[in-house]
Amino acid sequence: NRALQKTNNITFYEVQSDHVLYFGKSFSDNNLLILITLDSFNTQNCTFKVPLQDLGISDESTYKVHELLTDRQFMWQGETQE
């Protein structure tokens, strides 16, 4: 994944948890949003905002999200997600 091979393309985002790190990496039209738990013993839940404007997505649009660890896909709408 070309976005992961660069070091000058990282943006950190606010997340509503002290136990989760949230950042994005992009290269060309490949955009990754990454949430990482900092707690290796417990599952973490959090509320976060998708940077729709940065991704060129309108507030009213529905967009597809591909969760890479489980290969699941979701349809989301709006910037606030849990």
Coordinates of C-alpha atoms in Angstrom, one line a residue:
N1 CA 0.0 0.0 0.0
R2 CA 1.7 3.2 -1.2
A3 CA 0.1 5.4 1.5
L4 CA 1.8 3.3 4.2
Q5 CA 5.2 3.5 2.5
K6 CA 5.5 7.3 2.9
T7 CA 6.4 9.2 6.1
N8 CA 5.4 12.7 5.1
N9 CA 1.7 12.0 4.6
I10 CA 0.3 11.5 8.1
T11 CA -2.5 13.6 9.8
F12 CA -3.6 13.0 13.3
Y13 CA -7.3 13.4 14.2
E14 CA -9.2 13.9 17.5
V15 CA -10.8 10.8 19.0
Q16 CA -13.0 10.7 22.1
S17 CA -10.8 8.2 24.0
D18 CA -7.5 8.3 25.8
H19 CA -6.9 4.7 24.8
V20 CA -7.1 5.1 21.0
L21 CA -4.8 6.7 18.4
Y22 CA -6.5 8.0 15.3
F23 CA -4.7 9.1 12.1
G24 CA -4.9 9.2 8.4
K25 CA -2.5 8.5 5.6
S26 CA -3.0 9.3 1.9
F27 CA -1.2 8.8 -1.4
S28 CA -2.9 9.9 -4.6
D29 CA -6.5 8.6 -4.3
N30 CA -5.7 6.0 -1.7
N31 CA -6.9 7.3 1.7
L32 CA -6.5 5.3 4.9
L33 CA -8.1 6.2 8.3
I34 CA -6.5 4.2 11.1
L35 CA -7.6 3.7 14.6
I36 CA -5.3 1.8 17.0
T37 CA -6.0 0.8 20.5
L38 CA -3.3 1.5 23.0
D39 CA -4.7 -1.0 25.5
S40 CA -3.6 -4.5 24.6
F41 CA -5.8 -6.1 27.2
N42 CA -9.2 -4.6 26.6
T43 CA -11.5 -3.8 23.7
Q44 CA -11.9 -0.1 23.2
N45 CA -14.9 1.8 21.9
C46 CA -14.8 5.4 20.8
T47 CA -16.5 8.2 18.9
F48 CA -14.6 9.8 16.1
K49 CA -15.1 12.1 13.1
V50 CA -14.3 11.1 9.6
P51 CA -12.6 14.1 7.9
L52 CA -15.1 14.3 5.1
Q53 CA -13.9 17.6 3.7
D54 CA -10.3 16.3 3.5
L55 CA -11.6 13.3 1.6
G56 CA -13.8 15.2 -0.8
I57 CA -17.0 13.7 0.6
S58 CA -20.1 15.9 1.1
D59 CA -21.9 15.8 4.5
E60 CA -25.0 14.3 2.9
S61 CA -23.2 11.6 1.0
T62 CA -23.2 7.9 1.8
Y63 CA -19.7 6.4 1.4
K64 CA -18.2 2.9 1.5
V65 CA -15.7 2.0 4.2
H66 CA -13.5 -1.1 3.9
E67 CA -12.3 -2.5 7.2
L68 CA -9.1 -4.2 6.3
L69 CA -8.5 -6.5 9.2
T70 CA -11.7 -8.5 8.7
D71 CA -12.3 -7.5 5.0
R72 CA -15.8 -6.3 5.9
Q73 CA -17.4 -3.3 4.1
F74 CA -19.9 -0.8 5.5
M75 CA -21.9 2.1 4.2
W76 CA -21.6 5.2 6.4
Q77 CA -23.1 8.6 6.3
G78 CA -22.0 11.7 8.1
E79 CA -18.8 12.5 9.9
T80 CA -19.4 11.2 13.4
Q81 CA -19.0 7.5 13.8
E82 CA -18.7 5.0 16.7

